mmCIF file of C-alpha atoms in Angstrom:
data_model
loop_
_atom_site.group_PDB
_atom_site.id
_atom_site.type_symbol
_atom_site.label_atom_id
_atom_site.label_comp_id
_atom_site.label_asym_id
_atom_site.label_seq_id
_atom_site.Cartn_x
_atom_site.Cartn_y
_atom_site.Cartn_z
ATOM 1 C CA MET A 19 23.556 29.114 -2.256
ATOM 2 C CA ARG A 20 24.512 30.546 1.141
ATOM 3 C CA GLN A 21 27.775 31.838 -0.315
ATOM 4 C CA THR A 22 26.681 33.005 -3.766
ATOM 5 C CA ALA A 23 22.895 33.442 -3.811
ATOM 6 C CA PRO A 24 21.502 33.316 -0.256
ATOM 7 C CA ILE A 25 18.068 34.313 -1.571
ATOM 8 C CA VAL A 26 17.274 32.716 -4.909
ATOM 9 C CA ARG A 27 14.204 32.289 -7.106
ATOM 10 C CA VAL A 28 13.554 28.724 -8.218
ATOM 11 C CA PRO A 29 11.093 28.715 -11.128
ATOM 12 C CA GLU A 30 10.462 24.975 -10.824
ATOM 13 C CA LEU A 31 9.109 25.542 -7.307
ATOM 14 C CA GLY A 32 7.479 28.865 -8.030
ATOM 15 C CA ALA A 33 9.185 30.106 -4.882
ATOM 16 C CA LEU A 34 12.200 31.843 -3.418
ATOM 17 C CA LEU A 35 14.570 30.051 -1.068
ATOM 18 C CA MET A 36 16.054 31.917 1.903
ATOM 19 C CA THR A 37 19.088 29.985 3.072
ATOM 20 C CA THR A 38 21.135 31.820 5.717
ATOM 21 C CA ARG A 39 20.556 31.621 9.423
ATOM 22 C CA ASP A 40 20.636 35.355 10.122
ATOM 23 C CA ASP A 41 18.249 36.209 7.266
ATOM 24 C CA ILE A 42 15.769 33.602 8.446
ATOM 25 C CA PHE A 43 16.133 34.577 12.104
ATOM 26 C CA SER A 44 15.325 38.207 11.248
ATOM 27 C CA CYS A 45 12.694 37.778 8.559
ATOM 28 C CA GLU A 46 10.599 35.091 10.230
ATOM 29 C CA LYS A 47 9.768 37.567 12.975
ATOM 30 C CA ASN A 48 8.561 40.155 10.465
ATOM 31 C CA THR A 49 5.106 38.684 9.929
ATOM 32 C CA ALA A 50 3.834 41.912 8.374
ATOM 33 C CA VAL A 51 5.891 41.031 5.291
ATOM 34 C CA PHE A 52 6.682 37.335 5.671
ATOM 35 C CA SER A 53 3.149 36.148 6.279
ATOM 36 C CA SER A 54 1.961 32.711 7.311
ATOM 37 C CA TRP A 55 -1.503 33.505 5.921
ATOM 38 C CA GLN A 56 -1.574 31.499 2.691
ATOM 39 C CA PRO A 57 -5.145 31.027 1.442
ATOM 40 C CA ASP A 58 -3.912 29.377 -1.751
ATOM 41 C CA GLY A 59 -1.350 27.141 -0.041
ATOM 42 C CA LEU A 60 -1.608 23.368 -0.140
ATOM 43 C CA MET A 61 -1.898 23.034 3.636
ATOM 44 C CA THR A 62 -4.816 25.461 3.765
ATOM 45 C CA LYS A 63 -6.614 23.851 0.843
ATOM 46 C CA LEU A 64 -6.157 20.308 2.115
ATOM 47 C CA MET A 65 -6.329 20.683 5.903
ATOM 48 C CA GLY A 66 -8.150 23.948 6.601
ATOM 49 C CA THR A 67 -6.764 27.168 8.058
ATOM 50 C CA ASN A 68 -4.869 26.185 11.195
ATOM 51 C CA MET A 69 -3.081 28.446 13.654
ATOM 52 C CA MET A 70 0.245 28.017 11.829
ATOM 53 C CA ARG A 71 -1.390 29.658 8.803
ATOM 54 C CA ARG A 72 -2.541 32.674 10.796
ATOM 55 C CA ASP A 73 -0.667 35.754 11.971
ATOM 56 C CA GLY A 74 -1.062 38.309 14.714
ATOM 57 C CA ALA A 75 -3.903 38.243 17.198
ATOM 58 C CA GLU A 76 -5.704 35.294 15.578
ATOM 59 C CA HIS A 77 -2.616 33.141 15.756
ATOM 60 C CA GLN A 78 -1.834 34.133 19.328
ATOM 61 C CA HIS A 79 -5.421 33.546 20.459
ATOM 62 C CA GLN A 80 -5.566 29.990 19.114
ATOM 63 C CA ARG A 81 -2.049 29.251 20.356
ATOM 64 C CA LYS A 82 -3.050 30.443 23.836
ATOM 65 C CA GLN A 83 -6.099 28.177 23.744
ATOM 66 C CA MET A 84 -3.897 25.149 23.023
ATOM 67 C CA PHE A 85 -1.086 26.059 25.410
ATOM 68 C CA PRO A 86 -2.474 24.339 28.554
ATOM 69 C CA ALA A 87 -2.176 20.982 26.764
ATOM 70 C CA VAL A 88 1.449 21.429 25.665
ATOM 71 C CA SER A 89 2.983 23.748 28.259
ATOM 72 C CA PRO A 90 6.277 22.605 29.828
ATOM 73 C CA PRO A 91 4.630 22.009 33.253
ATOM 74 C CA THR A 92 1.864 19.906 31.677
ATOM 75 C CA VAL A 93 4.407 17.917 29.682
ATOM 76 C CA ARG A 94 6.528 17.337 32.778
ATOM 77 C CA ASP A 95 3.749 16.523 35.221
ATOM 78 C CA TYR A 96 1.193 14.803 32.975
ATOM 79 C CA TRP A 97 2.546 13.587 29.661
ATOM 80 C CA ARG A 98 6.019 12.357 30.536
ATOM 81 C CA SER A 99 4.834 9.377 32.605
ATOM 82 C CA LYS A 100 2.385 8.366 29.878
ATOM 83 C CA PHE A 101 5.125 8.497 27.253
ATOM 84 C CA ALA A 102 7.399 6.413 29.478
ATOM 85 C CA SER A 103 4.760 3.729 29.972
ATOM 86 C CA TYR A 104 4.513 3.230 26.204
ATOM 87 C CA ALA A 105 8.310 3.070 25.922
ATOM 88 C CA VAL A 106 8.411 0.325 28.550
ATOM 89 C CA GLN A 107 5.777 -1.698 26.703
ATOM 90 C CA LEU A 108 7.650 -1.464 23.409
ATOM 91 C CA LEU A 109 11.046 -2.247 24.929
ATOM 92 C CA ASP A 110 9.586 -5.248 26.781
ATOM 93 C CA ASP A 111 8.681 -6.733 23.390
ATOM 94 C CA LEU A 112 12.309 -6.555 22.255
ATOM 95 C CA GLU A 113 15.185 -8.798 23.273
ATOM 96 C CA ALA A 114 18.959 -8.654 23.006
ATOM 97 C CA GLY A 115 20.156 -10.466 19.899
ATOM 98 C CA MET A 116 17.144 -9.506 17.788
ATOM 99 C CA THR A 117 17.682 -7.683 14.505
ATOM 100 C CA VAL A 118 14.812 -5.274 13.962
ATOM 101 C CA ASP A 119 13.860 -2.137 12.085
ATOM 102 C CA LEU A 120 14.010 0.349 14.937
ATOM 103 C CA ILE A 121 11.602 2.700 13.184
ATOM 104 C CA SER A 122 8.734 0.243 12.902
ATOM 105 C CA GLU A 123 9.402 -1.490 16.237
ATOM 106 C CA TYR A 124 10.162 1.483 18.471
ATOM 107 C CA ALA A 125 10.300 5.001 17.011
ATOM 108 C CA MET A 126 7.044 4.919 15.036
ATOM 109 C CA PRO A 127 4.758 3.309 17.651
ATOM 110 C CA LEU A 128 6.236 5.339 20.506
ATOM 111 C CA SER A 129 5.717 8.604 18.654
ATOM 112 C CA ALA A 130 2.240 7.540 17.476
ATOM 113 C CA ASN A 131 1.071 6.461 20.930
ATOM 114 C CA ALA A 132 2.338 9.719 22.403
ATOM 115 C CA LEU A 133 0.405 11.606 19.724
ATOM 116 C CA ARG A 134 -2.761 9.566 20.299
ATOM 117 C CA GLU A 135 -2.658 10.565 23.956
ATOM 118 C CA LEU A 136 -1.735 14.176 23.249
ATOM 119 C CA THR A 137 -4.469 14.765 20.674
ATOM 120 C CA GLY A 138 -7.098 12.716 22.485
ATOM 121 C CA LEU A 139 -7.759 10.635 19.356
ATOM 122 C CA LEU A 140 -7.322 7.270 21.033
ATOM 123 C CA CYS A 141 -9.683 5.690 18.519
ATOM 124 C CA LEU A 142 -6.834 5.758 15.976
ATOM 125 C CA THR A 143 -4.325 2.918 16.139
ATOM 126 C CA PRO A 144 -0.600 3.774 16.131
ATOM 127 C CA ARG A 145 -0.353 2.564 12.530
ATOM 128 C CA GLU A 146 -3.354 4.677 11.502
ATOM 129 C CA MET A 147 -1.875 7.734 13.210
ATOM 130 C CA ASP A 148 1.361 7.252 11.294
ATOM 131 C CA GLU A 149 -0.466 6.744 8.005
ATOM 132 C CA VAL A 150 -2.749 9.787 8.244
ATOM 133 C CA SER A 151 0.191 11.954 9.279
ATOM 134 C CA GLN A 152 2.286 10.810 6.327
ATOM 135 C CA ALA A 153 -0.597 11.249 3.895
ATOM 136 C CA MET A 154 -1.082 14.864 5.002
ATOM 137 C CA ILE A 155 2.649 15.597 4.861
ATOM 138 C CA ASP A 156 2.798 14.191 1.345
ATOM 139 C CA GLY A 157 -0.223 16.258 0.377
ATOM 140 C CA CYS A 158 1.269 19.493 1.687
ATOM 141 C CA ALA A 159 4.476 18.853 -0.278
ATOM 142 C CA ASN A 160 2.655 17.818 -3.465
ATOM 143 C CA TYR A 161 3.904 20.730 -5.552
ATOM 144 C CA ALA A 162 3.803 18.588 -8.700
ATOM 145 C CA GLY A 163 0.042 18.074 -8.261
ATOM 146 C CA ASP A 164 0.024 14.257 -8.218
ATOM 147 C CA PRO A 165 -3.710 13.321 -8.022
ATOM 148 C CA GLY A 166 -3.002 10.083 -6.137
ATOM 149 C CA ILE A 167 -1.189 11.945 -3.364
ATOM 150 C CA GLU A 168 -4.041 14.448 -3.117
ATOM 151 C CA THR A 169 -6.629 11.658 -2.899
ATOM 152 C CA ARG A 170 -4.738 9.945 -0.072
ATOM 153 C CA CYS A 171 -4.500 13.258 1.757
ATOM 154 C CA HIS A 172 -8.262 13.808 1.488
ATOM 155 C CA SER A 173 -8.876 10.292 2.825
ATOM 156 C CA ALA A 174 -6.592 11.023 5.773
ATOM 157 C CA THR A 175 -8.300 14.298 6.672
ATOM 158 C CA ALA A 176 -11.711 12.618 6.454
ATOM 159 C CA ARG A 177 -10.470 9.871 8.797
ATOM 160 C CA ILE A 178 -9.312 12.474 11.304
ATOM 161 C CA ASP A 179 -12.620 14.356 11.131
ATOM 162 C CA GLN A 180 -14.473 11.116 11.809
ATOM 163 C CA SER A 181 -12.176 10.341 14.738
ATOM 164 C CA ILE A 182 -12.834 13.776 16.223
ATOM 165 C CA ASP A 183 -16.578 13.206 15.889
ATOM 166 C CA ASP A 184 -16.261 9.768 17.499
ATOM 167 C CA MET A 185 -14.326 11.112 20.485
ATOM 168 C CA LEU A 186 -16.657 14.084 20.949
ATOM 169 C CA ALA A 187 -19.612 11.694 21.043
ATOM 170 C CA LYS A 188 -18.161 9.852 24.045
ATOM 171 C CA PRO A 189 -19.097 11.035 27.550
ATOM 172 C CA ASP A 190 -16.037 12.323 29.396
ATOM 173 C CA GLY A 191 -16.461 12.241 33.135
ATOM 174 C CA ASN A 192 -12.874 13.319 33.844
ATOM 175 C CA PRO A 193 -11.512 16.515 32.303
ATOM 176 C CA SER A 194 -8.472 15.547 30.262
ATOM 177 C CA SER A 195 -5.355 17.484 29.355
ATOM 178 C CA ASP A 196 -5.392 16.312 25.730
ATOM 179 C CA ILE A 197 -5.601 18.930 22.990
ATOM 180 C CA LEU A 198 -9.104 18.011 21.830
ATOM 181 C CA ASN A 199 -10.605 18.436 25.290
ATOM 182 C CA VAL A 200 -8.554 21.535 26.060
ATOM 183 C CA LEU A 201 -9.715 23.252 22.860
ATOM 184 C CA VAL A 202 -13.343 22.263 23.442
ATOM 185 C CA ARG A 203 -13.230 23.697 26.977
ATOM 186 C CA ALA A 204 -11.612 26.862 25.596
ATOM 187 C CA GLY A 205 -14.610 27.312 23.289
ATOM 188 C CA GLN A 206 -12.693 27.012 20.034
ATOM 189 C CA GLN A 207 -14.966 26.552 17.023
ATOM 190 C CA LEU A 208 -15.173 22.993 15.702
ATOM 191 C CA GLU A 209 -13.801 23.884 12.260
ATOM 192 C CA HIS A 210 -10.739 25.407 13.935
ATOM 193 C CA ILE A 211 -10.346 22.398 16.216
ATOM 194 C CA ARG A 212 -10.358 20.132 13.173
ATOM 195 C CA ALA A 213 -7.745 22.225 11.367
ATOM 196 C CA ASN A 214 -5.496 22.540 14.422
ATOM 197 C CA LEU A 215 -5.604 18.838 15.251
ATOM 198 C CA LYS A 216 -4.623 18.071 11.666
ATOM 199 C CA LEU A 217 -1.726 20.477 12.074
ATOM 200 C CA VAL A 218 -0.606 18.732 15.263
ATOM 201 C CA ILE A 219 -0.841 15.313 13.627
ATOM 202 C CA SER A 220 0.911 16.335 10.412
ATOM 203 C CA GLY A 221 4.015 17.492 12.277
ATOM 204 C CA GLY A 222 3.642 15.706 15.598
ATOM 205 C CA GLN A 223 4.179 12.181 14.299
ATOM 206 C CA ASN A 224 6.937 12.266 11.718
ATOM 207 C CA GLU A 225 9.279 14.687 13.480
ATOM 208 C CA PRO A 226 9.495 12.786 16.800
ATOM 209 C CA ARG A 227 9.494 9.434 14.971
ATOM 210 C CA ASP A 228 12.352 10.495 12.734
ATOM 211 C CA ALA A 229 14.270 12.189 15.545
ATOM 212 C CA ILE A 230 14.028 9.177 17.863
ATOM 213 C CA ALA A 231 15.450 6.859 15.222
ATOM 214 C CA GLY A 232 17.838 9.496 13.921
ATOM 215 C CA CYS A 233 19.324 10.326 17.325
ATOM 216 C CA ILE A 234 19.936 6.649 18.029
ATOM 217 C CA TRP A 235 21.521 6.199 14.590
ATOM 218 C CA ALA A 236 23.720 9.263 15.128
ATOM 219 C CA LEU A 237 25.005 7.935 18.443
ATOM 220 C CA LEU A 238 25.585 4.433 17.084
ATOM 221 C CA THR A 239 27.570 5.794 14.139
ATOM 222 C CA HIS A 240 29.454 8.312 16.303
ATOM 223 C CA PRO A 241 30.413 6.198 19.328
ATOM 224 C CA GLU A 242 32.695 8.908 20.694
ATOM 225 C CA GLN A 243 29.611 11.103 21.102
ATOM 226 C CA GLY A 244 27.684 8.353 22.854
ATOM 227 C CA ALA A 245 30.616 7.911 25.233
ATOM 228 C CA LEU A 246 30.248 11.541 26.323
ATOM 229 C CA VAL A 247 26.712 10.817 27.502
ATOM 230 C CA ALA A 248 27.774 7.597 29.215
ATOM 231 C CA THR A 249 30.458 9.434 31.204
ATOM 232 C CA GLY A 250 28.186 12.328 32.103
ATOM 233 C CA ASP A 251 30.119 14.833 30.001
ATOM 234 C CA ALA A 252 27.040 15.501 27.858
ATOM 235 C CA SER A 253 23.294 15.091 28.294
ATOM 236 C CA TRP A 254 20.495 13.522 26.312
ATOM 237 C CA ALA A 255 19.128 17.027 25.806
ATOM 238 C CA GLN A 256 22.381 17.971 24.078
ATOM 239 C CA VAL A 257 22.056 14.924 21.830
ATOM 240 C CA PHE A 258 18.565 16.009 20.853
ATOM 241 C CA ASP A 259 19.482 19.669 20.302
ATOM 242 C CA GLU A 260 22.470 18.809 18.128
ATOM 243 C CA TYR A 261 20.633 16.198 16.079
ATOM 244 C CA VAL A 262 17.747 18.530 15.192
ATOM 245 C CA ARG A 263 20.322 21.149 14.178
ATOM 246 C CA TRP A 264 22.431 18.691 12.188
ATOM 247 C CA ILE A 265 19.632 16.929 10.294
ATOM 248 C CA SER A 266 16.695 19.377 10.678
ATOM 249 C CA PRO A 267 13.700 16.992 10.741
ATOM 250 C CA ILE A 268 11.612 20.063 9.858
ATOM 251 C CA GLY A 269 13.555 21.254 6.854
ATOM 252 C CA MET A 270 11.622 24.306 5.737
ATOM 253 C CA SER A 271 8.540 26.428 6.270
ATOM 254 C CA PRO A 272 6.720 28.482 3.600
ATOM 255 C CA ARG A 273 5.750 32.141 3.786
ATOM 256 C CA ARG A 274 3.810 34.520 1.524
ATOM 257 C CA ILE A 275 5.259 37.957 0.788
ATOM 258 C CA ASN A 276 2.523 40.301 1.978
ATOM 259 C CA SER A 277 3.786 43.391 0.139
ATOM 260 C CA ASP A 278 6.736 44.389 -2.024
ATOM 261 C CA TYR A 279 9.838 44.425 0.160
ATOM 262 C CA ASP A 280 13.550 44.973 -0.384
ATOM 263 C CA TRP A 281 15.853 42.666 1.528
ATOM 264 C CA GLN A 282 19.595 42.274 0.989
ATOM 265 C CA GLY A 283 19.366 44.024 -2.366
ATOM 266 C CA ILE A 284 16.572 41.820 -3.684
ATOM 267 C CA THR A 285 13.007 42.973 -4.279
ATOM 268 C CA LEU A 286 10.561 40.427 -2.927
ATOM 269 C CA ARG A 287 7.255 40.823 -4.728
ATOM 270 C CA GLU A 288 3.792 40.831 -3.196
ATOM 271 C CA ASN A 289 2.204 37.354 -3.072
ATOM 272 C CA GLU A 290 5.437 35.569 -3.977
ATOM 273 C CA ARG A 291 6.032 32.373 -2.051
ATOM 274 C CA LEU A 292 9.220 32.082 -0.015
ATOM 275 C CA PHE A 293 10.642 29.042 1.750
ATOM 276 C CA LEU A 294 12.550 29.538 5.006
ATOM 277 C CA MET A 295 15.197 26.815 4.631
ATOM 278 C CA PHE A 296 15.787 25.745 8.224
ATOM 279 C CA ASN A 297 17.940 22.834 7.069
ATOM 280 C CA SER A 298 20.326 25.269 5.404
ATOM 281 C CA ALA A 299 20.269 27.777 8.271
ATOM 282 C CA ASN A 300 21.204 25.053 10.744
ATOM 283 C CA ARG A 301 24.353 24.288 8.736
ATOM 284 C CA ASP A 302 25.276 27.896 8.077
ATOM 285 C CA GLU A 303 29.045 28.315 8.324
ATOM 286 C CA GLY A 304 28.494 31.848 9.571
ATOM 287 C CA ALA A 305 26.680 30.555 12.636
ATOM 288 C CA PHE A 306 28.390 27.244 13.425
ATOM 289 C CA ASP A 307 31.962 25.954 13.305
ATOM 290 C CA HIS A 308 32.255 22.774 11.233
ATOM 291 C CA PRO A 309 28.451 22.593 10.849
ATOM 292 C CA GLU A 310 28.587 19.297 8.925
ATOM 293 C CA GLN A 311 29.890 17.524 12.019
ATOM 294 C CA PHE A 312 27.690 15.903 14.666
ATOM 295 C CA ASP A 313 29.040 17.369 17.896
ATOM 296 C CA ILE A 314 26.805 17.176 20.950
ATOM 297 C CA GLN A 315 29.038 19.488 22.967
ATOM 298 C CA ARG A 316 28.648 22.417 20.582
ATOM 299 C CA THR A 317 26.484 25.422 21.445
ATOM 300 C CA THR A 318 23.248 25.169 19.477
ATOM 301 C CA ALA A 319 21.703 28.444 20.649
ATOM 302 C CA LYS A 320 21.689 29.844 17.105
ATOM 303 C CA ALA A 321 19.868 26.853 15.631
ATOM 304 C CA VAL A 322 16.375 27.361 14.220
ATOM 305 C CA ALA A 323 15.223 23.744 14.369
ATOM 306 C CA PHE A 324 11.820 24.812 15.744
ATOM 307 C CA GLY A 325 11.620 28.194 14.055
ATOM 308 C CA ALA A 326 12.550 31.599 15.404
ATOM 309 C CA GLY A 327 9.528 33.882 15.444
ATOM 310 C CA PRO A 328 5.979 33.896 16.805
ATOM 311 C CA HIS A 329 5.397 30.578 15.029
ATOM 312 C CA PHE A 330 8.059 28.806 17.096
ATOM 313 C CA CYS A 331 6.833 25.222 17.332
ATOM 314 C CA ALA A 332 4.182 24.948 20.045
ATOM 315 C CA GLY A 333 5.051 21.286 20.530
ATOM 316 C CA ALA A 334 8.763 21.813 21.201
ATOM 317 C CA ALA A 335 8.498 20.882 24.885
ATOM 318 C CA VAL A 336 6.551 17.727 24.004
ATOM 319 C CA SER A 337 9.136 16.662 21.447
ATOM 320 C CA ARG A 338 12.084 17.360 23.729
ATOM 321 C CA THR A 339 10.559 15.406 26.607
ATOM 322 C CA LEU A 340 9.473 12.453 24.485
ATOM 323 C CA ILE A 341 12.889 12.104 22.873
ATOM 324 C CA ALA A 342 15.488 13.422 25.335
ATOM 325 C CA ASP A 343 13.790 12.420 28.596
ATOM 326 C CA VAL A 344 12.097 9.174 27.550
ATOM 327 C CA ALA A 345 12.947 7.530 24.226
ATOM 328 C CA LEU A 346 16.735 7.861 24.211
ATOM 329 C CA PRO A 347 17.704 7.152 27.833
ATOM 330 C CA MET A 348 15.245 4.274 28.159
ATOM 331 C CA PHE A 349 16.433 2.643 24.940
ATOM 332 C CA PHE A 350 20.138 2.860 25.731
ATOM 333 C CA GLU A 351 19.596 1.756 29.324
ATOM 334 C CA ARG A 352 17.991 -1.427 27.981
ATOM 335 C CA PHE A 353 20.242 -1.991 24.929
ATOM 336 C CA PRO A 354 23.516 -0.082 25.448
ATOM 337 C CA ASN A 355 25.567 -2.100 22.932
ATOM 338 C CA THR A 356 23.194 -2.006 19.964
ATOM 339 C CA ARG A 357 24.826 -1.796 16.548
ATOM 340 C CA VAL A 358 23.623 -0.782 13.102
ATOM 341 C CA ALA A 359 22.902 -3.876 11.017
ATOM 342 C CA GLY A 360 22.550 -2.467 7.517
ATOM 343 C CA GLU A 361 22.097 0.599 5.364
ATOM 344 C CA VAL A 362 20.148 3.496 6.893
ATOM 345 C CA PRO A 363 18.779 5.599 4.006
ATOM 346 C CA PHE A 364 17.479 9.116 4.641
ATOM 347 C CA GLY A 365 14.762 10.849 2.664
ATOM 348 C CA GLY A 366 12.593 13.929 2.605
ATOM 349 C CA TRP A 367 13.081 17.653 2.137
ATOM 350 C CA ALA A 368 10.400 19.590 3.990
ATOM 351 C CA PHE A 369 10.531 16.744 6.522
ATOM 352 C CA ARG A 370 13.688 14.630 6.658
ATOM 353 C CA GLY A 371 14.572 11.433 8.473
ATOM 354 C CA PRO A 372 15.699 7.819 8.194
ATOM 355 C CA LEU A 373 13.486 5.612 6.038
ATOM 356 C CA ALA A 374 14.635 2.339 7.598
ATOM 357 C CA MET A 375 16.963 1.536 10.465
ATOM 358 C CA PRO A 376 18.060 -2.079 10.870
ATOM 359 C CA VAL A 377 19.844 -2.687 14.173
ATOM 360 C CA THR A 378 20.956 -5.676 16.187
ATOM 361 C CA LEU A 379 19.973 -5.152 19.816
ATOM 362 C CA ALA A 380 22.521 -5.756 22.529
#
């Protein structure tokens, strides 16, 4: 598509796909045309209107209200030590010689515990956090209208609403930096708090979970890249940046065409749906040399793994710290000679990652 039809209508999706890095980088910033406001979108219908589905001043206002909870200084000074304590607990339960599914035994619970702390919804177990996140993701990608998927999504959103109510009912003697408390102190309306916490959960569990497991898999299957980190010739941050370019855990983001608009010789029609294909942009031959290769020493400045415009992922600093500063170095310090012990299938389109990851720890 990038070479022959970089913008293409797909009738089966009822949407256009935008596939090149430069088109996406330019158009995502033009929110007057490529709007995040999608009143008829699945996310809005199922989860409420969150800040990712708003543009302009409304979006910026709600983003500013959340920022104290996810700012780089807060992540560094407050969240990092909490994330590390969970990593220690999980690694202490593992031993060299064990063959385990690294997703269920490390990546999933570490990501879920980090998200429980970050959101303030400590009444959810790690397994529940993972389940409600997946149910909402499935619901937002349910373009075929499967009623079972929709029902599970509704159950998940109801569970989150109840958890918010439960946490708000508890007296809090110490002001916390979690998102729930930060938004309450900022005076955000409860319906917006509910929608924004669902947004955080829908993307804040699967992406770090998949990237933790995926980064480890990438290093185990590309030992020459892992050796660069071991010798100090590359950093864990470079591993993270290259993996999220190479695999794109967040594969695409939808937009609504706000008014008729001509771009690259194609007329985009008002109210058409368009998908910004980040997974394609991050492997664009016009932006990266040998983009199909996993190369942690490459320059990833042109990657759009977290978006490119005003909707750049608000949780990027959280994800980077959890994965590059905590999950990866702590795992390989404990089990430097781990090897893959079976097939590692990948799945997903809007969100992509390993579905299982058997390893033998060493």
